[in-house]
Tab-separated table of C-alpha atoms and ligand atoms in Angstrom:
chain	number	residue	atom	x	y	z
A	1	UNK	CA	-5.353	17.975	1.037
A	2	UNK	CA	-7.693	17.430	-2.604
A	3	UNK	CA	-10.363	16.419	-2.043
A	4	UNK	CA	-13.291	15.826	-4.981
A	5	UNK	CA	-16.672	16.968	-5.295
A	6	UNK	CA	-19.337	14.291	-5.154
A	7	UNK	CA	-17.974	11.600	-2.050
A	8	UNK	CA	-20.846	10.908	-0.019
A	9	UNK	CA	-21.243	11.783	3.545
A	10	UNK	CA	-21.735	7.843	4.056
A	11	UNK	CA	-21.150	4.213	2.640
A	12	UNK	CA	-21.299	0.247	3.217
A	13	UNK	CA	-19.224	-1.884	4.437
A	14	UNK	CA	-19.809	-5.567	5.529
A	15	UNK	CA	-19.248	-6.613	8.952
A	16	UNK	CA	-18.935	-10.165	10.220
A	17	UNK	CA	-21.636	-10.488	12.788
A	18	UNK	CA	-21.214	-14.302	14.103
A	19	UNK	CA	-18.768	-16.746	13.794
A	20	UNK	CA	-19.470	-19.422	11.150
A	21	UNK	CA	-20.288	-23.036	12.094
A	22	UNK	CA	-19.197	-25.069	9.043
A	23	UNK	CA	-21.060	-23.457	6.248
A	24	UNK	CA	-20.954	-19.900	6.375
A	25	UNK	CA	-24.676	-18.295	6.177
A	26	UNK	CA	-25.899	-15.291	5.273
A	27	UNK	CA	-27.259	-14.143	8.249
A	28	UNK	CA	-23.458	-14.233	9.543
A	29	UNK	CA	-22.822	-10.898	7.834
A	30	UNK	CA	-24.651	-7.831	7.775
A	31	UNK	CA	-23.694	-4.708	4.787
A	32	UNK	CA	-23.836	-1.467	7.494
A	33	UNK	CA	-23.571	2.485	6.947
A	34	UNK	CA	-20.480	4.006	7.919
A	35	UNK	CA	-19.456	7.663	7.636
A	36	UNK	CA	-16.661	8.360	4.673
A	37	UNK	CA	-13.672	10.454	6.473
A	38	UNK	CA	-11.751	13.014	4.691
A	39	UNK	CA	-7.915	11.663	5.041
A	40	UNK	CA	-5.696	13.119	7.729
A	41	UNK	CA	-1.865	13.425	7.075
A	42	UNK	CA	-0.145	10.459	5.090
A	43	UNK	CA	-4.019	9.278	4.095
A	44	UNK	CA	-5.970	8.991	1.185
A	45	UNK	CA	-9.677	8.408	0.789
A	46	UNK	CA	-10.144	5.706	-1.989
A	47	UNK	CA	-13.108	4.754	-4.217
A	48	UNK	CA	-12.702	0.861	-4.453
A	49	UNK	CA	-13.601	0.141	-7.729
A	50	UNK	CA	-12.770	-4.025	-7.199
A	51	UNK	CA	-12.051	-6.120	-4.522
A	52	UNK	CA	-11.398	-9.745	-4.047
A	53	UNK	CA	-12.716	-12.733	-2.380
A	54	UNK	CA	-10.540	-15.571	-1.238
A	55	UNK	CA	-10.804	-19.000	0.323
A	56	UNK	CA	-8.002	-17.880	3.352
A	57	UNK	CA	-11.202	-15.268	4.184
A	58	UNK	CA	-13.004	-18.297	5.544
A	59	UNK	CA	-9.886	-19.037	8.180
A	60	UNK	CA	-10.396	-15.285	9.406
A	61	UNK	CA	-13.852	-15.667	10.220
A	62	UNK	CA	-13.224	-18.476	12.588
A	63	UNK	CA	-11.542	-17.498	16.077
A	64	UNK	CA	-8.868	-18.974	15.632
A	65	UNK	CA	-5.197	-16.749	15.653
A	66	UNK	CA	-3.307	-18.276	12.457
A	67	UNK	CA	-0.604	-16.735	10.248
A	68	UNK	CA	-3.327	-13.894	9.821
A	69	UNK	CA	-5.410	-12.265	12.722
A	70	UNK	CA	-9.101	-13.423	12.736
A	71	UNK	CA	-12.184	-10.373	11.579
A	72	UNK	CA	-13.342	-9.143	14.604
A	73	UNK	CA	-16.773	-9.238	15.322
A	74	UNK	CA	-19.067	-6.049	14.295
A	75	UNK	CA	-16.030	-4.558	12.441
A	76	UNK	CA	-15.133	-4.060	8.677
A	77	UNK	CA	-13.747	-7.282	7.229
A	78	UNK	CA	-10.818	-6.718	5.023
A	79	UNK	CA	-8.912	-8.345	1.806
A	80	UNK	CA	-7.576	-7.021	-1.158
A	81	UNK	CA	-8.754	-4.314	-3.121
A	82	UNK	CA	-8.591	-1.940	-5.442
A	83	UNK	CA	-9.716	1.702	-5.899
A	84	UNK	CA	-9.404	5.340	-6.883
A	85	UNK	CA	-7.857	8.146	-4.935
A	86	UNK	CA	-10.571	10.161	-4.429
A	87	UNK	CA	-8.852	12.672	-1.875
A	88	UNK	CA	-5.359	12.715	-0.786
A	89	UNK	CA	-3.446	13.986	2.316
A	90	UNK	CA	-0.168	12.184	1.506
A	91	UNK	CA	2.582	13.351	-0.518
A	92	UNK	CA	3.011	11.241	-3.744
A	93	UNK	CA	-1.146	10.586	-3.947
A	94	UNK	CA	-3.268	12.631	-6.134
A	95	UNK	CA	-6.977	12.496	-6.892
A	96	UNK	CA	-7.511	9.990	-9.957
A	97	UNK	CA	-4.615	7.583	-9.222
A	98	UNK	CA	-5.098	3.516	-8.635
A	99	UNK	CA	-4.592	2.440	-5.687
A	100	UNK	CA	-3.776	-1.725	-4.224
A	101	UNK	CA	-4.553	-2.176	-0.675
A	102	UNK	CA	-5.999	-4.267	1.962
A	103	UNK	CA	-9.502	-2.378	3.338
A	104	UNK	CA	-11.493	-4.294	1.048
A	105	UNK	CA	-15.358	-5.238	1.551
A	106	UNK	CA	-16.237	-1.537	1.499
A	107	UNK	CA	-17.101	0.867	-1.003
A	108	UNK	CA	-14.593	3.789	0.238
A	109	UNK	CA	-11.829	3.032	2.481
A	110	UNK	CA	-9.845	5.376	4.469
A	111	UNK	CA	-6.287	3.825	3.647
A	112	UNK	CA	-2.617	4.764	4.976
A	113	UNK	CA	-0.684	5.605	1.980
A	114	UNK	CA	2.481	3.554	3.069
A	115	UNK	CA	0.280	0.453	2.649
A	116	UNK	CA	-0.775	1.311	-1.177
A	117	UNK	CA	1.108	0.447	-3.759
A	118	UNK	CA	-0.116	2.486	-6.529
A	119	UNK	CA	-1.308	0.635	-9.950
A	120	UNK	CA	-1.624	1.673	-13.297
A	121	UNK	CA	-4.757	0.869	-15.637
A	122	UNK	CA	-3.086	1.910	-19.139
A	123	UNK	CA	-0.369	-1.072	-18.008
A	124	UNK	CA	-3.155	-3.887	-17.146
A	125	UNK	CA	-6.772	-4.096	-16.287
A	126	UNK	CA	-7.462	-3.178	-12.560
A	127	UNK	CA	-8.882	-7.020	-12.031
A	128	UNK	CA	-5.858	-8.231	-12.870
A	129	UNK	CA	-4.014	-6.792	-9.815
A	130	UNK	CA	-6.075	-9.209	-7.512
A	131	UNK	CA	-5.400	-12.010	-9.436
A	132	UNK	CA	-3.437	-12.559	-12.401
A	133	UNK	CA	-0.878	-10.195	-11.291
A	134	UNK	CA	-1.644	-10.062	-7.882
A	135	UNK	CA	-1.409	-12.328	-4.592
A	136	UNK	CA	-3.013	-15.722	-6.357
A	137	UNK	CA	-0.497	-15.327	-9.267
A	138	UNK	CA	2.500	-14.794	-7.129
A	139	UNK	CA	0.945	-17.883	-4.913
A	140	UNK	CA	0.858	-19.818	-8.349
A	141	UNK	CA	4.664	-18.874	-9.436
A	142	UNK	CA	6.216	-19.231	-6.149
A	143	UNK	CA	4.951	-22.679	-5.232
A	144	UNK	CA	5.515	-24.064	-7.879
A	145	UNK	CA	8.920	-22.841	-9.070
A	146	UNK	CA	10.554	-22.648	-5.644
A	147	UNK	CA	8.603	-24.522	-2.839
A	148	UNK	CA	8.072	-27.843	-5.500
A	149	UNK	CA	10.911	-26.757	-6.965
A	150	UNK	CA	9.692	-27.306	-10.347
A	151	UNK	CA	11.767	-29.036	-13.041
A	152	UNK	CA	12.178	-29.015	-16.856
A	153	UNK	CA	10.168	-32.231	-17.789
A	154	UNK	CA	8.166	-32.552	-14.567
A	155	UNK	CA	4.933	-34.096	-14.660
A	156	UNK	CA	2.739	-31.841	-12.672
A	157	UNK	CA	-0.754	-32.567	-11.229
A	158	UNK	CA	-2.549	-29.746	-9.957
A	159	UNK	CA	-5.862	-29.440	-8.227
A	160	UNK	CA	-8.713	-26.513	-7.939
A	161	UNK	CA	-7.426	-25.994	-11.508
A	162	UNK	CA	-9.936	-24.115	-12.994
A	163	UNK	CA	-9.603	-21.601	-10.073
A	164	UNK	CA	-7.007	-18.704	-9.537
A	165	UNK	CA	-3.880	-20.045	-8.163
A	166	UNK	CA	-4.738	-23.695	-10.014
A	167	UNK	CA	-5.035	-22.014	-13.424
A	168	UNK	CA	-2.008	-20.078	-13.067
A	169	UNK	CA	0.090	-23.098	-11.872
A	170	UNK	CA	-1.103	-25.411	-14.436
A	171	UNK	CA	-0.086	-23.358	-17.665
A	172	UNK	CA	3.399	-21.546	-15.992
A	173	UNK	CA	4.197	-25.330	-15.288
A	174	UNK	CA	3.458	-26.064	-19.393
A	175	UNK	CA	5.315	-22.699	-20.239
A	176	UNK	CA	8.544	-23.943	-18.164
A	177	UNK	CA	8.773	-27.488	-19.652
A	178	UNK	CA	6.628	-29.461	-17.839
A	179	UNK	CA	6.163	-32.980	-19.177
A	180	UNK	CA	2.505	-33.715	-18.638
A	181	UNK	CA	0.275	-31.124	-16.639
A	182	UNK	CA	-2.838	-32.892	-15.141
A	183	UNK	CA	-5.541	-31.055	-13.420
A	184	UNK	CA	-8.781	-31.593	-11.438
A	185	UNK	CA	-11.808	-29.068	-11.143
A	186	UNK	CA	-15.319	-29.670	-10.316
A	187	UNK	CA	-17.493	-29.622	-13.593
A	188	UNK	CA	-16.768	-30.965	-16.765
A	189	UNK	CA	-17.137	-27.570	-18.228
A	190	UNK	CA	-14.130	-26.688	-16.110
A	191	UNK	CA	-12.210	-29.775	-17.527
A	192	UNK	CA	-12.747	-28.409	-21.063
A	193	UNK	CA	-11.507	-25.408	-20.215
A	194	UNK	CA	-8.243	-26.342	-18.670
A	195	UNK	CA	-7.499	-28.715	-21.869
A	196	UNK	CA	-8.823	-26.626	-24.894
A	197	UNK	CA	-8.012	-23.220	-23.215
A	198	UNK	CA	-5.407	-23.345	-21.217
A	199	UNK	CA	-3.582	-26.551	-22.525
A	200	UNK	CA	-3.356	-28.979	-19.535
A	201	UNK	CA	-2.767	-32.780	-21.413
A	202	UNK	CA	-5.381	-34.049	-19.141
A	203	UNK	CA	-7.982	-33.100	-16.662
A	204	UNK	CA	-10.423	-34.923	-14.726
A	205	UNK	CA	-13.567	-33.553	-12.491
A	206	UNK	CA	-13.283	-35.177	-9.235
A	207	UNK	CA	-17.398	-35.342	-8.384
A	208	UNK	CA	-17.365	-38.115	-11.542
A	209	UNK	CA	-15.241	-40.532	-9.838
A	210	UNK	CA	-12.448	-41.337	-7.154
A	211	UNK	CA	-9.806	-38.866	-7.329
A	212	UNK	CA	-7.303	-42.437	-6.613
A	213	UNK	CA	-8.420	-43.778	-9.941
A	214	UNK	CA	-8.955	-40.665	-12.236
A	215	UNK	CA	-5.612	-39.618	-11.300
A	216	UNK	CA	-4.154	-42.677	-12.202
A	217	UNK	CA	-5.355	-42.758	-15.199
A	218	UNK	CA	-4.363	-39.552	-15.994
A	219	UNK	CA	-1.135	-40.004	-14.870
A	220	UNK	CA	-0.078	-43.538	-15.634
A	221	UNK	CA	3.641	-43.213	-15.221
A	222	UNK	CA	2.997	-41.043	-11.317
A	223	UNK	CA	3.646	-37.413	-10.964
A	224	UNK	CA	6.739	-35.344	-10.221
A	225	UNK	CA	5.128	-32.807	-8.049
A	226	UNK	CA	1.588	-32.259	-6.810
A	227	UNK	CA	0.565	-28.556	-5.946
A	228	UNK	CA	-2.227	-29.215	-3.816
A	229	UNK	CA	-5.233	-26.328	-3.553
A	230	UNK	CA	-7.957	-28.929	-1.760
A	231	UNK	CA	-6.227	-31.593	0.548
A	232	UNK	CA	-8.069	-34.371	1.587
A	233	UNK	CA	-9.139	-37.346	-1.033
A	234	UNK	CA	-6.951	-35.451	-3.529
A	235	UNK	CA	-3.677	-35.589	-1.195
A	236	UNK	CA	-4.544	-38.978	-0.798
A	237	UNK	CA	-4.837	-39.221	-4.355
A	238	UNK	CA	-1.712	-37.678	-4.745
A	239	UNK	CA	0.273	-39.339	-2.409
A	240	UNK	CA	-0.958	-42.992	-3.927
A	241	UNK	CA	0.601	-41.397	-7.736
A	242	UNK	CA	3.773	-39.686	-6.477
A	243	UNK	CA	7.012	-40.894	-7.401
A	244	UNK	CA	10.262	-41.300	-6.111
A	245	UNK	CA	11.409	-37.803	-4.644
A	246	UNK	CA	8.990	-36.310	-5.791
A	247	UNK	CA	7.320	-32.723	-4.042
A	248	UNK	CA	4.326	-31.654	-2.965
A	249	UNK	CA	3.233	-27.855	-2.271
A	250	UNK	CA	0.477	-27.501	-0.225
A	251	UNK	CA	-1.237	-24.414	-0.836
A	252	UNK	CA	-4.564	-24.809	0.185
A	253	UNK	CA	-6.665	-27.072	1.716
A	254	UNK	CA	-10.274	-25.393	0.565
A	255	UNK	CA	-12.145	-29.380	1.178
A	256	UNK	CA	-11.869	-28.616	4.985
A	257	UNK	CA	-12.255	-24.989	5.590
A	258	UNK	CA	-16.002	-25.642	6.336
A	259	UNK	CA	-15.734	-28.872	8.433
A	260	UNK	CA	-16.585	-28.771	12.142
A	261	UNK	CA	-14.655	-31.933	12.750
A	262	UNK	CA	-11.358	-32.157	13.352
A	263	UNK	CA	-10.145	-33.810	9.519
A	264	UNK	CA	-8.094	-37.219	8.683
A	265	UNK	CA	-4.207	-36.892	7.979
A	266	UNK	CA	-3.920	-38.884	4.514
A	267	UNK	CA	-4.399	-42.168	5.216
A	268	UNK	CA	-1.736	-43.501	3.139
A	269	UNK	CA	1.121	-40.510	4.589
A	270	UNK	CA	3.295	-43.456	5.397
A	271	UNK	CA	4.137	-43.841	1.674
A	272	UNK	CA	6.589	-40.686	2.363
A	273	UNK	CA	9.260	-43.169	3.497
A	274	UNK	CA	9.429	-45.272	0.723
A	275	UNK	CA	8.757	-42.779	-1.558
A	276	UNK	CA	10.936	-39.850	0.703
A	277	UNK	CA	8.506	-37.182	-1.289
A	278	UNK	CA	8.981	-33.989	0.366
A	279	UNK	CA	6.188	-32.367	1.556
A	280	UNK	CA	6.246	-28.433	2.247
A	281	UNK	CA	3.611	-25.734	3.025
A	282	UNK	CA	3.741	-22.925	1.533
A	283	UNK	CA	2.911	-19.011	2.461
A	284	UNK	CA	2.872	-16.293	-0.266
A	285	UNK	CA	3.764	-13.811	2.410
A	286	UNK	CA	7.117	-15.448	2.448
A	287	UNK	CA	7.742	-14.892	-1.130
A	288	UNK	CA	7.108	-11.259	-2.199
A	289	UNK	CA	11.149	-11.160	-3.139
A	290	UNK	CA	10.286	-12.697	-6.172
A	291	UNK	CA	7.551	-10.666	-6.552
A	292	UNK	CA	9.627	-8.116	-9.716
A	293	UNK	CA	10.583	-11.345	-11.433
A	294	UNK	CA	7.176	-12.813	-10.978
A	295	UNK	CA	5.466	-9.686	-12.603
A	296	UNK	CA	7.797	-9.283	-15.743
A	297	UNK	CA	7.670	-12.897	-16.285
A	298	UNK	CA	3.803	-13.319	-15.997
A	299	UNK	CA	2.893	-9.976	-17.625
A	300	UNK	CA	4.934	-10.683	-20.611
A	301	UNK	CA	2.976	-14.434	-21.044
A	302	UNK	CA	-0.184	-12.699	-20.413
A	303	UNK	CA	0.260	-9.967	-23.028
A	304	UNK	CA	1.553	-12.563	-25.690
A	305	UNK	CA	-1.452	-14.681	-25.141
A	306	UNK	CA	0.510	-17.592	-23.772
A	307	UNK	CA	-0.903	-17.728	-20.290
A	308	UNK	CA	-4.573	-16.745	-20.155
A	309	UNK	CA	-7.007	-16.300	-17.631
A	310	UNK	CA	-10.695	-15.797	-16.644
A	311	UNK	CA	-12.531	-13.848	-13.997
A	312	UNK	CA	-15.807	-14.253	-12.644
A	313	UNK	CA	-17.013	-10.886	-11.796
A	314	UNK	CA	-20.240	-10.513	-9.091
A	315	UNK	CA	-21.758	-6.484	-9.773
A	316	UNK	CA	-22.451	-4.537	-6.230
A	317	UNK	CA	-21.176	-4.347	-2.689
A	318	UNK	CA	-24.657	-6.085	-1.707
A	319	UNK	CA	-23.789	-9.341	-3.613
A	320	UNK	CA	-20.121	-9.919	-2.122
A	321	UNK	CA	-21.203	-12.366	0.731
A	322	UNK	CA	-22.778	-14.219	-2.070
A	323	UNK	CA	-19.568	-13.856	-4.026
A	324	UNK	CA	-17.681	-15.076	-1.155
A	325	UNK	CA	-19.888	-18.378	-0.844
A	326	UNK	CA	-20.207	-19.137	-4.420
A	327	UNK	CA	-16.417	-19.127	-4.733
A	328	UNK	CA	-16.541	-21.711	-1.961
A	329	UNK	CA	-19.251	-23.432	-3.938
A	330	UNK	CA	-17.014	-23.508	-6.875
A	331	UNK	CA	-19.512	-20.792	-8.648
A	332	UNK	CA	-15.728	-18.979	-10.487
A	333	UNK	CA	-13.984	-20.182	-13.533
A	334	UNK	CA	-10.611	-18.439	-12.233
A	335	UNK	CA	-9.962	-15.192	-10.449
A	336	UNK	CA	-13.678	-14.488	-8.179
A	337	UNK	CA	-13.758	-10.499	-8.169
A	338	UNK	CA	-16.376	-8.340	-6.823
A	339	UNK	CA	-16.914	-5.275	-9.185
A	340	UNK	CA	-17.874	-2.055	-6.920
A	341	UNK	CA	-18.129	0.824	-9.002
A	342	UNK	CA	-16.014	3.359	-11.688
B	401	NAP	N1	-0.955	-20.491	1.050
B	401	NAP	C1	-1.151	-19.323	0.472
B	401	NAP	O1	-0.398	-18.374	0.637
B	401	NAP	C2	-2.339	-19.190	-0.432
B	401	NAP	C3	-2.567	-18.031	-1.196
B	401	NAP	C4	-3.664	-17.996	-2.054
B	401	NAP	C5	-4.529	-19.085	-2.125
B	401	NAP	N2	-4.285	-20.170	-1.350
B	401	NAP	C6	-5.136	-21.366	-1.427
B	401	NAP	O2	-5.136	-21.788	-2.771
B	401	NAP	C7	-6.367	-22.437	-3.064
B	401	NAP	C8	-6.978	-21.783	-4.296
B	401	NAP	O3	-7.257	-20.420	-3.996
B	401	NAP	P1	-7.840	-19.445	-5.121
B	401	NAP	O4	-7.839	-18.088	-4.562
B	401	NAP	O5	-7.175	-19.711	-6.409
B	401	NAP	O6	-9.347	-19.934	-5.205
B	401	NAP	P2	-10.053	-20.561	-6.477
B	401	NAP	O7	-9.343	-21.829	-6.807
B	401	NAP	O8	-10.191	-19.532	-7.528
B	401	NAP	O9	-11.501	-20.875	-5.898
B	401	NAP	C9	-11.710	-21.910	-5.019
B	401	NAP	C10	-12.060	-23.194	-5.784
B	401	NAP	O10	-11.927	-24.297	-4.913
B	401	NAP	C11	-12.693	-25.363	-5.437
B	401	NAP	N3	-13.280	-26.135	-4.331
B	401	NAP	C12	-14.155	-25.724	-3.393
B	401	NAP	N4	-14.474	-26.751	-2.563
B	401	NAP	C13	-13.798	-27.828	-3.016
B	401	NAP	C14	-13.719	-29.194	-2.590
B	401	NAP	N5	-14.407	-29.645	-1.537
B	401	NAP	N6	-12.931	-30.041	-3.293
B	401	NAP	C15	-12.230	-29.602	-4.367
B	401	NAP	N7	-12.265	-28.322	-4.819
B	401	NAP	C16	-13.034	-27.450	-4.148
B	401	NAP	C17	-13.785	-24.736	-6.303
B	401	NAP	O11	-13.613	-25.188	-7.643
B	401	NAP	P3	-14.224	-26.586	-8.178
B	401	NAP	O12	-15.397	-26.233	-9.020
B	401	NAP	O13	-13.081	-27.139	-8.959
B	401	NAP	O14	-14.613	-27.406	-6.986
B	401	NAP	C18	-13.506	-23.241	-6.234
B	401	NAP	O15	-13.682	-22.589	-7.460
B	401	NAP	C19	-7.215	-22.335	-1.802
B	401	NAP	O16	-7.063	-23.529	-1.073
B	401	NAP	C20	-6.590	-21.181	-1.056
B	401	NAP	O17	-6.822	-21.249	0.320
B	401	NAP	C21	-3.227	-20.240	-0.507
């Protein structure tokens, strides 16, 4: 085993401490000491340098078993991160290399080497492994080229557009042929970012008006496929502008993570049997086969300029909670990261 010089004898970590009800507070978390371990056989000890914050976090914290275990209580949370080997007991790990892996929300993380993938920073910057390149871009390209099985010509309305999966879908939708991209965000700053930067033909922000009528407008002739990030009034929305076979993805539904109600179907769902739109959930876990095609074909449109993307980057393991709400708040233009450390 290497191990370097320097790795403290402890670190922080955040623990979930309550359950949230609705909102999620503060006080729900608490950043605690933990000794840093020296990696055992087929470990390595890793620096995290980045790690993310997601909307399916918010599911985790609740009790509830879904298609992920929920944090337990008074342990480390976890999510996607990345790092530097910083001492290595596994064959194929050396001090200095980059690390992926999923014992984020802590500053060094004890990590089983069969569950890093290694990454490379001379090939792409290290954020870009948690977004761009990562799970939210492989979200983006899957749903919307196989589970709304996208189509040359397609008019495509997307919503959280600004964000990291919405941004991605929007402009790999314009690169394939789409007819008309649409998307919705929540400021008008957003809006002009998705039409002067990232090309959409039209974008509306959904706190100036019905989502019903701004979509309409938008979309005069209906939409081919809606890839829905939010659910509620924009499904709706959605549903009332869809056309004749046409396919919806639903992602994410981020407008209900926090309710404490149990939330409306769309009121209108009974428009799928004139319409027979197809309506399909989708799971990026499912998809990692296309996860080689997904990364040549993304990294080449991001290193030609064609698809671009933002991050908003919080500084410190003591501001990720508040990383973690604002991104529920709508506080990130694209990819929310949490920068740890070198
Ligand atoms: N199914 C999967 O495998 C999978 C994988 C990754 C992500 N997702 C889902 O995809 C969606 C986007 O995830 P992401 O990581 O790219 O996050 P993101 O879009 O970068 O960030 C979340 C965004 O949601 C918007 N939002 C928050 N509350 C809203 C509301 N009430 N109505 C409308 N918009 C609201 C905010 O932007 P505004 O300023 O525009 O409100 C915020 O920036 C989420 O629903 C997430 O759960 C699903």
């Amino acid at each position: 085993m290497s191990a370097s010089a320097g790795t403290p004898a402890t670190s922080r970590e955040w623990h979930l401490v309550a359950r949230p009800q609705g909102w999620p507070k503060p006080e729900d978390f608490a950043l605690r000491e933990a000794p840093v371990r020296q990696p055992g056989e087929g470990q390595i000890l890793v620096r995290n340098t980045h790690m993310s914050v997601d909307p399916y976090m918010r599911g985790r914290m609740s009790g509830v078993k879904s298609y992920v275990d929920p944090y337990e209580l008074d342990k480390p949370m976890l999510g996607g991160a990345v790092g530097r080997v910083v001492a290595s007991g596994a064959e194929g790990f050396e001090e200095g290399d980059h690390v992926l892996h999923h014992l984020g929300w802590r500053e060094y993380a004890l990590v089983n080497a069969k569950s890093a993938v290694k990454v490379d920073p001379d090939v792409a910057p290290l954020g870009t492994y948690l977004g761009v390149l990562g799970m939210p871009g492989l979200t983006a390209y899957a749903g919307l080229l196989r589970v709304a099985d996208f189509k040359e010509g397609d008019t495509v309305f997307v919503s959280a557009a600004a964000g990291a999966v919405g941004s991605q879908v929007g402009q790999i939708a314009k690169l394939k042929g789409a007819s008309r991209v649409i998307g919705s965000a929540g400021s008008d700053e957003k809006v002009r970012v998705l039409v002067e930067e990232y090309g959409f033909d039209a974008a509306f922000n959904y706190k100036n008006g019905p989502v019903r009528e701004q979509l309409a407008e938008a979309a005069p002739d209906g939409i081919d496929v809606y890839f829905d990030n939010v659910g509620g009034e924009h499904l709706e929305a959605a549903i009332a502008s869809i056309k004749l076979h046409g396919r919806i993805a639903v992602c994410g539904m981020i407008s209900q993570y926090n309710a404490t109600e149990p939330t409306p179907a769309p009121r209108n769902l009974a428009q799928i049997i004139a319409k027979r739109f197809r309506m399909e959930g989708l799971l990026v876990g499912d998809h990692y086969d296309l996860q080689g095609r997904f990364v040549e074909e993304v990294s080449a449109w991001v290193r030609s300029g064609e698809l671009k993307y933002r991050e908003t980057v919080v500084h410190g393991v003591d501001n990720a909670v508040d990383a973690f709400l604002g991104l529920l708040r709508g506080e990130n233009t694209g990819k929310m990261i949490v920068r740890l450390g070198d």
